[in-house]
PDB file of C-alpha atoms in Angstrom:
ATOM      1  CA  UNK A  19     121.823 163.811 146.521  1.00 49.00           C
ATOM      2  CA  UNK A  20     122.023 161.857 143.102  1.00 50.00           C
ATOM      3  CA  UNK A  21     120.598 164.485 140.497  1.00 53.00           C
ATOM      4  CA  UNK A  22     122.070 164.391 137.352  1.00 56.00           C
ATOM      5  CA  UNK A  23     123.495 161.265 137.824  1.00 52.00           C
ATOM      6  CA  UNK A  24     122.499 157.730 135.804  1.00 53.00           C
ATOM      7  CA  UNK A  25     120.510 155.298 137.600  1.00 53.00           C
ATOM      8  CA  UNK A  26     121.505 152.490 135.588  1.00 54.00           C
ATOM      9  CA  UNK A  27     123.801 151.475 132.985  1.00 50.00           C
ATOM     10  CA  UNK A  28     123.484 149.060 129.815  1.00 55.00           C
ATOM     11  CA  UNK A  29     126.448 147.904 127.661  1.00 50.00           C
ATOM     12  CA  UNK A  30     125.335 147.549 124.228  1.00 50.00           C
ATOM     13  CA  UNK A  31     127.591 146.046 121.216  1.00 47.00           C
ATOM     14  CA  UNK A  32     128.891 148.806 119.170  1.00 45.00           C
ATOM     15  CA  UNK A  33     128.956 146.579 116.455  1.00 41.00           C
ATOM     16  CA  UNK A  34     124.759 147.020 116.184  1.00 41.00           C
ATOM     17  CA  UNK A  35     125.693 151.188 115.701  1.00 42.00           C
ATOM     18  CA  UNK A  36     128.184 150.703 112.825  1.00 46.00           C
ATOM     19  CA  UNK A  37     131.488 150.189 115.189  1.00 44.00           C
ATOM     20  CA  UNK A  38     133.800 147.327 115.694  1.00 42.00           C
ATOM     21  CA  UNK A  39     132.996 144.473 118.581  1.00 41.00           C
ATOM     22  CA  UNK A  40     133.983 145.994 121.842  1.00 41.00           C
ATOM     23  CA  UNK A  41     134.951 149.489 120.955  1.00 42.00           C
ATOM     24  CA  UNK A  42     134.036 150.386 124.677  1.00 42.00           C
ATOM     25  CA  UNK A  43     131.554 152.730 123.902  1.00 40.00           C
ATOM     26  CA  UNK A  44     128.968 152.602 126.690  1.00 41.00           C
ATOM     27  CA  UNK A  45     125.455 154.094 126.712  1.00 42.00           C
ATOM     28  CA  UNK A  46     123.655 155.539 129.410  1.00 42.00           C
ATOM     29  CA  UNK A  47     120.161 154.789 129.999  1.00 40.00           C
ATOM     30  CA  UNK A  48     117.358 156.226 132.696  1.00 39.00           C
ATOM     31  CA  UNK A  49     114.800 153.818 133.729  1.00 40.00           C
ATOM     32  CA  UNK A  50     111.750 153.657 131.246  1.00 44.00           C
ATOM     33  CA  UNK A  51     111.703 156.495 128.312  1.00 42.00           C
ATOM     34  CA  UNK A  52     112.713 159.124 130.660  1.00 42.00           C
ATOM     35  CA  UNK A  53     115.459 161.219 129.099  1.00 47.00           C
ATOM     36  CA  UNK A  54     117.741 162.757 131.052  1.00 47.00           C
ATOM     37  CA  UNK A  55     116.733 166.329 131.487  1.00 45.00           C
ATOM     38  CA  UNK A  56     113.259 165.097 132.624  1.00 45.00           C
ATOM     39  CA  UNK A  57     115.459 163.064 134.995  1.00 45.00           C
ATOM     40  CA  UNK A  58     116.997 166.378 136.452  1.00 47.00           C
ATOM     41  CA  UNK A  59     113.578 168.250 136.541  1.00 43.00           C
ATOM     42  CA  UNK A  60     112.078 165.426 138.234  1.00 43.00           C
ATOM     43  CA  UNK A  61     114.419 163.646 140.550  1.00 41.00           C
ATOM     44  CA  UNK A  62     115.053 165.783 143.344  1.00 43.00           C
ATOM     45  CA  UNK A  63     115.527 163.430 146.014  1.00 45.00           C
ATOM     46  CA  UNK A  64     116.610 160.000 145.206  1.00 42.00           C
ATOM     47  CA  UNK A  65     116.001 158.587 148.548  1.00 44.00           C
ATOM     48  CA  UNK A  66     112.197 159.537 147.828  1.00 45.00           C
ATOM     49  CA  UNK A  67     112.023 158.721 144.613  1.00 43.00           C
ATOM     50  CA  UNK A  68     113.572 154.984 145.149  1.00 42.00           C
ATOM     51  CA  UNK A  69     110.515 154.179 146.860  1.00 44.00           C
ATOM     52  CA  UNK A  70     108.262 155.051 143.825  1.00 43.00           C
ATOM     53  CA  UNK A  71     110.638 154.026 140.909  1.00 42.00           C
ATOM     54  CA  UNK A  72     110.607 150.505 139.694  1.00 43.00           C
ATOM     55  CA  UNK A  73     112.924 149.732 137.075  1.00 42.00           C
ATOM     56  CA  UNK A  74     112.732 146.622 135.458  1.00 42.00           C
ATOM     57  CA  UNK A  75     116.763 145.811 134.412  1.00 42.00           C
ATOM     58  CA  UNK A  76     116.182 141.998 133.471  1.00 42.00           C
ATOM     59  CA  UNK A  77     113.394 143.168 131.244  1.00 42.00           C
ATOM     60  CA  UNK A  78     115.548 145.798 129.447  1.00 40.00           C
ATOM     61  CA  UNK A  79     118.477 143.650 128.761  1.00 38.00           C
ATOM     62  CA  UNK A  80     116.922 140.608 127.892  1.00 41.00           C
ATOM     63  CA  UNK A  81     114.574 142.841 124.992  1.00 41.00           C
ATOM     64  CA  UNK A  82     117.850 144.260 123.720  1.00 37.00           C
ATOM     65  CA  UNK A  83     119.863 141.151 123.548  1.00 39.00           C
ATOM     66  CA  UNK A  84     116.952 139.042 122.064  1.00 44.00           C
ATOM     67  CA  UNK A  85     116.498 141.836 119.218  1.00 41.00           C
ATOM     68  CA  UNK A  86     120.486 141.956 118.717  1.00 41.00           C
ATOM     69  CA  UNK A  87     121.252 138.209 118.565  1.00 39.00           C
ATOM     70  CA  UNK A  88     117.386 136.911 117.457  1.00 43.00           C
ATOM     71  CA  UNK A  89     118.473 136.800 114.071  1.00 44.00           C
ATOM     72  CA  UNK A  90     121.727 135.045 114.178  1.00 41.00           C
ATOM     73  CA  UNK A  91     120.023 132.463 116.545  1.00 43.00           C
ATOM     74  CA  UNK A  92     117.589 131.349 113.657  1.00 46.00           C
ATOM     75  CA  UNK A  93     120.595 131.361 110.893  1.00 44.00           C
ATOM     76  CA  UNK A  94     122.586 129.011 113.570  1.00 45.00           C
ATOM     77  CA  UNK A  95     119.617 126.560 114.006  1.00 45.00           C
ATOM     78  CA  UNK A  96     118.986 126.968 110.208  1.00 45.00           C
ATOM     79  CA  UNK A  97     122.891 126.248 109.710  1.00 46.00           C
ATOM     80  CA  UNK A  98     122.975 123.106 112.159  1.00 47.00           C
ATOM     81  CA  UNK A  99     119.797 121.717 110.195  1.00 45.00           C
ATOM     82  CA  UNK A 100     121.632 121.849 106.886  1.00 47.00           C
ATOM     83  CA  UNK A 101     124.563 120.502 108.343  1.00 49.00           C
ATOM     84  CA  UNK A 102     122.992 117.490 109.916  1.00 49.00           C
ATOM     85  CA  UNK A 103     121.541 116.839 106.274  1.00 50.00           C
ATOM     86  CA  UNK A 104     124.612 116.796 104.519  1.00 50.00           C
ATOM     87  CA  UNK A 105     126.237 114.596 106.973  1.00 68.00           C
ATOM     88  CA  UNK A 106     123.898 111.613 105.752  1.00 79.00           C
ATOM     89  CA  UNK A 107     125.352 109.536 103.198  1.00 84.00           C
ATOM     90  CA  UNK A 108     122.671 109.557 100.136  1.00 83.00           C
ATOM     91  CA  UNK A 109     122.587 109.851  96.421  1.00 84.00           C
ATOM     92  CA  UNK A 110     120.669 113.056  94.660  1.00 80.00           C
ATOM     93  CA  UNK A 111     117.945 111.082  94.042  1.00 82.00           C
ATOM     94  CA  UNK A 112     117.808 109.514  97.362  1.00 84.00           C
ATOM     95  CA  UNK A 113     117.647 113.158  98.815  1.00 85.00           C
ATOM     96  CA  UNK A 114     114.841 114.450  96.283  1.00 85.00           C
ATOM     97  CA  UNK A 115     112.964 111.871  97.158  1.00 86.00           C
ATOM     98  CA  UNK A 116     113.144 111.744 101.063  1.00 87.00           C
ATOM     99  CA  UNK A 117     112.267 115.570 100.442  1.00 88.00           C
ATOM    100  CA  UNK A 118     109.173 115.199  97.874  1.00 87.00           C
ATOM    101  CA  UNK A 119     107.535 112.681 100.744  1.00 89.00           C
ATOM    102  CA  UNK A 120     108.885 114.974 103.731  1.00 89.00           C
ATOM    103  CA  UNK A 121     111.243 112.286 105.192  1.00 90.00           C
ATOM    104  CA  UNK A 122     113.607 112.890 107.587  1.00 89.00           C
ATOM    105  CA  UNK A 123     117.337 111.221 106.259  1.00 85.00           C
ATOM    106  CA  UNK A 124     118.658 112.116 109.835  1.00 85.00           C
ATOM    107  CA  UNK A 125     116.090 109.472 111.170  1.00 87.00           C
ATOM    108  CA  UNK A 126     116.440 107.072 108.704  1.00 88.00           C
ATOM    109  CA  UNK A 127     118.576 103.820 109.493  1.00 87.00           C
ATOM    110  CA  UNK A 128     120.574 103.510 105.988  1.00 88.00           C
ATOM    111  CA  UNK A 129     121.556  99.765 105.498  1.00 88.00           C
ATOM    112  CA  UNK A 130     124.107 100.756 102.663  1.00 86.00           C
ATOM    113  CA  UNK A 131     127.908 101.034 103.335  1.00 85.00           C
ATOM    114  CA  UNK A 132     128.845 102.873 106.017  1.00 81.00           C
ATOM    115  CA  UNK A 133     125.216 103.479 106.744  1.00 85.00           C
ATOM    116  CA  UNK A 134     124.709 105.168 103.376  1.00 87.00           C
ATOM    117  CA  UNK A 135     120.863 105.586 103.024  1.00 89.00           C
ATOM    118  CA  UNK A 136     119.402 103.863  99.770  1.00 89.00           C
ATOM    119  CA  UNK A 137     116.667 104.265  97.735  1.00 87.00           C
ATOM    120  CA  UNK A 138     114.879 100.853  99.345  1.00 88.00           C
ATOM    121  CA  UNK A 139     115.259 102.721 102.696  1.00 89.00           C
ATOM    122  CA  UNK A 140     112.981 105.441 101.752  1.00 89.00           C
ATOM    123  CA  UNK A 141     110.744 103.030  99.748  1.00 88.00           C
ATOM    124  CA  UNK A 142     110.443 101.037 102.916  1.00 89.00           C
ATOM    125  CA  UNK A 143     108.862 103.900 104.828  1.00 89.00           C
ATOM    126  CA  UNK A 144     106.710 105.167 102.269  1.00 88.00           C
ATOM    127  CA  UNK A 145     105.674 101.761 101.906  1.00 85.00           C
ATOM    128  CA  UNK A 146     104.915 101.745 105.896  1.00 85.00           C
ATOM    129  CA  UNK A 147     103.184 104.814 105.560  1.00 83.00           C
ATOM    130  CA  UNK A 148     100.737 103.329 102.985  1.00 78.00           C
ATOM    131  CA  UNK A 149     100.139 100.077 104.696  1.00 74.00           C
ATOM    132  CA  UNK A 150      99.593 102.009 107.949  1.00 71.00           C
ATOM    133  CA  UNK A 151      97.001 104.602 106.152  1.00 60.00           C
ATOM    134  CA  UNK A 152      93.440 103.712 107.478  1.00 53.00           C
ATOM    135  CA  UNK A 153      91.251 102.800 104.555  1.00 55.00           C
ATOM    136  CA  UNK A 154      88.557 105.545 103.816  1.00 54.00           C
ATOM    137  CA  UNK A 155      84.868 103.866 103.426  1.00 52.00           C
ATOM    138  CA  UNK A 156      83.955 100.240 103.942  1.00 49.00           C
ATOM    139  CA  UNK A 157      85.902  97.723 102.047  1.00 51.00           C
ATOM    140  CA  UNK A 158      84.765  93.883 101.508  1.00 52.00           C
ATOM    141  CA  UNK A 159      87.785  91.310 101.292  1.00 48.00           C
ATOM    142  CA  UNK A 160      86.856  88.464  99.234  1.00 50.00           C
ATOM    143  CA  UNK A 161      87.030  85.342 100.523  1.00 52.00           C
ATOM    144  CA  UNK A 162      90.158  83.098  98.494  1.00 48.00           C
ATOM    145  CA  UNK A 163      90.073  79.502  98.711  1.00 49.00           C
ATOM    146  CA  UNK A 164      92.991  78.046  99.084  1.00 49.00           C
ATOM    147  CA  UNK A 165      95.114  75.807  96.549  1.00 48.00           C
ATOM    148  CA  UNK A 166      95.021  73.146  98.642  1.00 49.00           C
ATOM    149  CA  UNK A 167      91.336  72.693  98.388  1.00 55.00           C
ATOM    150  CA  UNK A 168      91.197  72.337  94.828  1.00 73.00           C
ATOM    151  CA  UNK A 169      93.650  69.290  95.038  1.00 74.00           C
ATOM    152  CA  UNK A 170      91.964  66.361  96.385  1.00 80.00           C
ATOM    153  CA  UNK A 171      95.250  64.244  96.814  1.00 83.00           C
ATOM    154  CA  UNK A 172      99.107  64.641  96.231  1.00 86.00           C
ATOM    155  CA  UNK A 173      99.934  64.414  92.587  1.00 85.00           C
ATOM    156  CA  UNK A 174     103.301  63.288  91.240  1.00 88.00           C
ATOM    157  CA  UNK A 175     104.237  65.013  87.936  1.00 86.00           C
ATOM    158  CA  UNK A 176     107.233  63.988  86.064  1.00 88.00           C
ATOM    159  CA  UNK A 177     109.542  66.733  84.988  1.00 82.00           C
ATOM    160  CA  UNK A 178     110.410  65.962  81.036  1.00 80.00           C
ATOM    161  CA  UNK A 179     111.969  68.117  78.473  1.00 73.00           C
ATOM    162  CA  UNK A 180     113.294  71.553  78.745  1.00 66.00           C
ATOM    163  CA  UNK A 181     112.004  71.864  82.167  1.00 73.00           C
ATOM    164  CA  UNK A 182     114.215  68.944  83.272  1.00 79.00           C
ATOM    165  CA  UNK A 183     117.340  70.647  81.669  1.00 73.00           C
ATOM    166  CA  UNK A 184     116.644  74.048  83.392  1.00 72.00           C
ATOM    167  CA  UNK A 185     116.435  72.522  86.776  1.00 79.00           C
ATOM    168  CA  UNK A 186     119.367  70.470  86.502  1.00 79.00           C
ATOM    169  CA  UNK A 187     121.688  73.764  85.181  1.00 74.00           C
ATOM    170  CA  UNK A 188     119.586  75.881  88.281  1.00 76.00           C
ATOM    171  CA  UNK A 189     120.495  73.700  90.895  1.00 81.00           C
ATOM    172  CA  UNK A 190     124.635  73.017  89.489  1.00 79.00           C
ATOM    173  CA  UNK A 191     124.625  76.992  89.306  1.00 78.00           C
ATOM    174  CA  UNK A 192     123.913  76.975  93.137  1.00 78.00           C
ATOM    175  CA  UNK A 193     127.602  75.208  93.018  1.00 79.00           C
ATOM    176  CA  UNK A 194     129.627  78.848  91.490  1.00 79.00           C
ATOM    177  CA  UNK A 195     130.433  81.424  94.635  1.00 79.00           C
ATOM    178  CA  UNK A 196     128.025  84.460  93.741  1.00 80.00           C
ATOM    179  CA  UNK A 197     129.112  88.097  94.616  1.00 82.00           C
ATOM    180  CA  UNK A 198     126.574  90.735  94.111  1.00 84.00           C
ATOM    181  CA  UNK A 199     127.459  94.613  93.810  1.00 85.00           C
ATOM    182  CA  UNK A 200     124.284  97.027  93.030  1.00 85.00           C
ATOM    183  CA  UNK A 201     124.603 100.939  91.990  1.00 86.00           C
ATOM    184  CA  UNK A 202     122.860 103.566  90.223  1.00 86.00           C
ATOM    185  CA  UNK A 203     123.806 105.481  87.311  1.00 87.00           C
ATOM    186  CA  UNK A 204     122.789 108.452  84.938  1.00 90.00           C
ATOM    187  CA  UNK A 205     121.131 106.902  81.694  1.00 90.00           C
ATOM    188  CA  UNK A 206     119.876 110.185  80.053  1.00 93.00           C
ATOM    189  CA  UNK A 207     122.570 109.942  77.809  1.00 95.00           C
ATOM    190  CA  UNK A 208     121.341 106.336  76.813  1.00 94.00           C
ATOM    191  CA  UNK A 209     117.313 107.217  76.678  1.00 93.00           C
ATOM    192  CA  UNK A 210     118.405 109.901  73.871  1.00 95.00           C
ATOM    193  CA  UNK A 211     120.560 107.442  71.858  1.00 95.00           C
ATOM    194  CA  UNK A 212     117.551 104.700  71.739  1.00 95.00           C
ATOM    195  CA  UNK A 213     115.428 107.773  70.813  1.00 95.00           C
ATOM    196  CA  UNK A 214     117.595 108.987  67.878  1.00 95.00           C
ATOM    197  CA  UNK A 215     117.723 105.184  66.810  1.00 95.00           C
ATOM    198  CA  UNK A 216     113.914 104.503  66.589  1.00 94.00           C
ATOM    199  CA  UNK A 217     113.223 105.542  63.432  1.00 94.00           C
ATOM    200  CA  UNK A 218     115.842 103.425  61.951  1.00 94.00           C
ATOM    201  CA  UNK A 219     114.954 100.525  64.089  1.00 94.00           C
ATOM    202  CA  UNK A 220     111.588 100.955  62.355  1.00 93.00           C
ATOM    203  CA  UNK A 221     112.255 100.704  58.904  1.00 93.00           C
ATOM    204  CA  UNK A 222     113.913  97.432  59.898  1.00 92.00           C
ATOM    205  CA  UNK A 223     111.190  95.988  60.854  1.00 92.00           C
ATOM    206  CA  UNK A 224     111.791  96.423  64.740  1.00 93.00           C
ATOM    207  CA  UNK A 225     108.675  97.851  66.408  1.00 89.00           C
ATOM    208  CA  UNK A 226     109.740  98.150  69.894  1.00 90.00           C
ATOM    209  CA  UNK A 227     113.391  99.124  70.845  1.00 93.00           C
ATOM    210  CA  UNK A 228     114.109  98.219  74.445  1.00 92.00           C
ATOM    211  CA  UNK A 229     117.158  98.666  76.488  1.00 92.00           C
ATOM    212  CA  UNK A 230     118.596  95.351  76.584  1.00 93.00           C
ATOM    213  CA  UNK A 231     120.380  95.312  73.015  1.00 96.00           C
ATOM    214  CA  UNK A 232     122.200  98.467  74.408  1.00 96.00           C
ATOM    215  CA  UNK A 233     123.240  96.289  77.565  1.00 95.00           C
ATOM    216  CA  UNK A 234     124.056  93.354  75.494  1.00 96.00           C
ATOM    217  CA  UNK A 235     126.360  95.503  73.511  1.00 97.00           C
ATOM    218  CA  UNK A 236     128.036  97.001  76.461  1.00 96.00           C
ATOM    219  CA  UNK A 237     128.834  93.576  77.811  1.00 95.00           C
ATOM    220  CA  UNK A 238     130.277  92.592  74.721  1.00 96.00           C
ATOM    221  CA  UNK A 239     132.639  95.506  75.218  1.00 97.00           C
ATOM    222  CA  UNK A 240     133.362  95.002  78.527  1.00 96.00           C
ATOM    223  CA  UNK A 241     134.381  91.525  77.449  1.00 96.00           C
ATOM    224  CA  UNK A 242     136.770  93.047  74.955  1.00 96.00           C
ATOM    225  CA  UNK A 243     138.609  94.587  77.632  1.00 96.00           C
ATOM    226  CA  UNK A 244     138.006  92.035  80.215  1.00 96.00           C
ATOM    227  CA  UNK A 245     138.406  88.507  78.701  1.00 95.00           C
ATOM    228  CA  UNK A 246     138.443  86.530  81.846  1.00 94.00           C
ATOM    229  CA  UNK A 247     135.017  87.518  81.929  1.00 92.00           C
ATOM    230  CA  UNK A 248     133.881  85.340  78.774  1.00 95.00           C
ATOM    231  CA  UNK A 249     136.086  82.275  80.368  1.00 93.00           C
ATOM    232  CA  UNK A 250     134.723  78.978  81.410  1.00 89.00           C
ATOM    233  CA  UNK A 251     136.198  77.017  84.057  1.00 86.00           C
ATOM    234  CA  UNK A 252     137.051  72.867  84.291  1.00 87.00           C
ATOM    235  CA  UNK A 253     136.864  72.227  87.824  1.00 83.00           C
ATOM    236  CA  UNK A 254     138.038  68.823  87.673  1.00 87.00           C
ATOM    237  CA  UNK A 255     141.221  69.520  85.353  1.00 90.00           C
ATOM    238  CA  UNK A 256     141.256  72.993  86.873  1.00 91.00           C
ATOM    239  CA  UNK A 257     142.094  74.859  83.556  1.00 93.00           C
ATOM    240  CA  UNK A 258     140.307  78.262  82.276  1.00 92.00           C
ATOM    241  CA  UNK A 259     139.627  78.357  78.494  1.00 94.00           C
ATOM    242  CA  UNK A 260     138.680  82.243  76.748  1.00 96.00           C
ATOM    243  CA  UNK A 261     136.290  81.989  74.294  1.00 96.00           C
ATOM    244  CA  UNK A 262     136.819  84.049  71.302  1.00 95.00           C
ATOM    245  CA  UNK A 263     133.144  84.466  70.477  1.00 95.00           C
ATOM    246  CA  UNK A 264     130.951  86.586  72.558  1.00 97.00           C
ATOM    247  CA  UNK A 265     127.681  84.409  72.651  1.00 96.00           C
ATOM    248  CA  UNK A 266     125.417  86.492  75.335  1.00 95.00           C
ATOM    249  CA  UNK A 267     122.197  84.275  76.739  1.00 92.00           C
ATOM    250  CA  UNK A 268     119.133  85.837  78.048  1.00 91.00           C
ATOM    251  CA  UNK A 269     116.683  84.163  80.234  1.00 83.00           C
ATOM    252  CA  UNK A 270     113.076  84.574  78.613  1.00 83.00           C
ATOM    253  CA  UNK A 271     109.786  83.666  80.628  1.00 80.00           C
ATOM    254  CA  UNK A 272     107.326  81.921  78.534  1.00 79.00           C
ATOM    255  CA  UNK A 273     104.570  79.523  79.377  1.00 78.00           C
ATOM    256  CA  UNK A 274     106.602  76.744  78.969  1.00 75.00           C
ATOM    257  CA  UNK A 275     109.013  77.794  81.596  1.00 74.00           C
ATOM    258  CA  UNK A 276     111.823  79.905  81.301  1.00 77.00           C
ATOM    259  CA  UNK A 277     114.475  79.364  78.412  1.00 82.00           C
ATOM    260  CA  UNK A 278     117.655  81.281  77.420  1.00 86.00           C
ATOM    261  CA  UNK A 279     118.150  81.865  73.895  1.00 92.00           C
ATOM    262  CA  UNK A 280     121.523  82.606  73.041  1.00 94.00           C
ATOM    263  CA  UNK A 281     122.875  85.822  70.507  1.00 96.00           C
ATOM    264  CA  UNK A 282     125.863  84.782  68.878  1.00 96.00           C
ATOM    265  CA  UNK A 283     128.982  86.893  68.148  1.00 96.00           C
ATOM    266  CA  UNK A 284     127.654  89.970  69.767  1.00 97.00           C
ATOM    267  CA  UNK A 285     131.123  91.656  69.332  1.00 96.00           C
ATOM    268  CA  UNK A 286     130.288  91.752  65.317  1.00 96.00           C
ATOM    269  CA  UNK A 287     126.789  92.686  65.460  1.00 96.00           C
ATOM    270  CA  UNK A 288     125.710  96.283  66.048  1.00 96.00           C
ATOM    271  CA  UNK A 289     122.966  97.477  68.583  1.00 96.00           C
ATOM    272  CA  UNK A 290     120.325  97.355  65.990  1.00 96.00           C
ATOM    273  CA  UNK A 291     121.244  93.889  64.604  1.00 96.00           C
ATOM    274  CA  UNK A 292     121.383  92.598  68.460  1.00 96.00           C
ATOM    275  CA  UNK A 293     117.813  93.987  68.561  1.00 96.00           C
ATOM    276  CA  UNK A 294     116.893  92.317  65.568  1.00 95.00           C
ATOM    277  CA  UNK A 295     118.289  88.780  66.160  1.00 95.00           C
ATOM    278  CA  UNK A 296     116.593  89.233  70.175  1.00 94.00           C
ATOM    279  CA  UNK A 297     113.028  89.721  68.398  1.00 93.00           C
ATOM    280  CA  UNK A 298     113.350  86.404  66.228  1.00 94.00           C
ATOM    281  CA  UNK A 299     114.275  84.677  68.987  1.00 94.00           C
ATOM    282  CA  UNK A 300     111.701  85.678  71.476  1.00 90.00           C
ATOM    283  CA  UNK A 301     109.418  85.061  68.644  1.00 91.00           C
ATOM    284  CA  UNK A 302     110.601  81.590  68.401  1.00 92.00           C
ATOM    285  CA  UNK A 303     110.637  81.217  72.299  1.00 89.00           C
ATOM    286  CA  UNK A 304     107.092  81.814  72.841  1.00 87.00           C
ATOM    287  CA  UNK A 305     106.138  79.583  70.007  1.00 88.00           C
ATOM    288  CA  UNK A 306     107.947  76.824  71.543  1.00 85.00           C
ATOM    289  CA  UNK A 307     109.903  76.295  68.481  1.00 89.00           C
ATOM    290  CA  UNK A 308     114.047  77.532  69.398  1.00 88.00           C
ATOM    291  CA  UNK A 309     116.188  75.031  67.807  1.00 89.00           C
ATOM    292  CA  UNK A 310     119.311  73.476  69.740  1.00 87.00           C
ATOM    293  CA  UNK A 311     121.305  76.107  68.291  1.00 91.00           C
ATOM    294  CA  UNK A 312     119.288  78.700  69.295  1.00 92.00           C
ATOM    295  CA  UNK A 313     119.922  77.539  73.295  1.00 88.00           C
ATOM    296  CA  UNK A 314     123.758  76.506  72.918  1.00 88.00           C
ATOM    297  CA  UNK A 315     127.356  77.719  73.310  1.00 91.00           C
ATOM    298  CA  UNK A 316     126.559  80.170  75.565  1.00 91.00           C
ATOM    299  CA  UNK A 317     129.502  82.077  77.087  1.00 93.00           C
ATOM    300  CA  UNK A 318     128.073  85.194  78.749  1.00 93.00           C
ATOM    301  CA  UNK A 319     124.479  85.533  80.358  1.00 89.00           C
ATOM    302  CA  UNK A 320     122.268  88.397  81.325  1.00 89.00           C
ATOM    303  CA  UNK A 321     119.563  88.448  83.607  1.00 82.00           C
ATOM    304  CA  UNK A 322     116.929  90.575  82.758  1.00 79.00           C
ATOM    305  CA  UNK A 323     114.065  91.695  85.126  1.00 76.00           C
ATOM    306  CA  UNK A 324     112.483  94.780  83.490  1.00 72.00           C
ATOM    307  CA  UNK A 325     109.031  92.761  82.776  1.00 70.00           C
ATOM    308  CA  UNK A 326     108.530  92.160  86.236  1.00 73.00           C
ATOM    309  CA  UNK A 327     110.201  95.478  87.915  1.00 72.00           C
ATOM    310  CA  UNK A 328     112.395  96.154  90.506  1.00 75.00           C
ATOM    311  CA  UNK A 329     115.681  97.965  91.553  1.00 78.00           C
ATOM    312  CA  UNK A 330     118.133  95.053  92.334  1.00 80.00           C
ATOM    313  CA  UNK A 331     118.661  91.340  91.771  1.00 78.00           C
ATOM    314  CA  UNK A 332     120.921  88.506  92.267  1.00 78.00           C
ATOM    315  CA  UNK A 333     121.800  87.209  88.439  1.00 76.00           C
ATOM    316  CA  UNK A 334     121.931  83.647  87.919  1.00 75.00           C
ATOM    317  CA  UNK A 335     125.594  82.142  86.791  1.00 77.00           C
ATOM    318  CA  UNK A 336     125.014  79.347  84.605  1.00 74.00           C
ATOM    319  CA  UNK A 337     128.091  76.536  84.885  1.00 74.00           C
ATOM    320  CA  UNK A 338     130.586  76.360  83.375  1.00 74.00           C
ATOM    321  CA  UNK A 339     130.563  80.375  82.818  1.00 74.00           C
TER     322      UNK A 339
END
């Protein structure tokens, strides 16, 4: 007879009851919800009762362990997920964009150095989603005639004037070794400075103050610190000439083609004075009235794609710069 003796031992972590882990305390539980007092009154013969009592030990143990460790498993899975996000190399702007568009950074193949996920990688995924999206409603595709159908035969047109010079300079620029590096910076302070200068710019007759004058002045300051950026090379004589004047050229796309007017002696001009000179050169460029002095003696060139839009580009180096 085993009257008064426990039928099942269940070891429970004492930490759940306020004690330390492995405190050695054991709690004895009878089958189901039958307490020990009731056991002693009803279980007279274990041999007879063993056929009638069905104790599901696996279910009891699993229910206790799940309730005790379930919260920790959830937190561990969340920690693993956040750990994966932390291991992905990306900028805060890229992480925010991926979150806004519900893109898993861990599944993105980064094209940057060391597998870094770039903004372009996220934009490619977003564009791919839009291109694969099914259009709603019926759409008609307009029939576009090819350009060749409008030309009856091959036509040869001579390239003259300024376009001829640009073709020659662009072809020569391919002989210069290029190294392209791109990065992103926070320009909030620059935006605040530009906004503060707008009233003064209007007083000077500058209706639109863009970022370009700031970039030109920043280039001039960089040239002051690194004069080699404002030098020209003579390959035949193998000499390097350091120029005193910071004459910065800016490419302008006009109806007559690409032209590069030059802002002279930027080291002596303020940002607003550079903006004022740019306005004068732009007006002459679109009218086709740029003089030879306006497009000559360039020592440093900025490539600006602000009007087109985009993220990165490879600048054009004009020899002998």
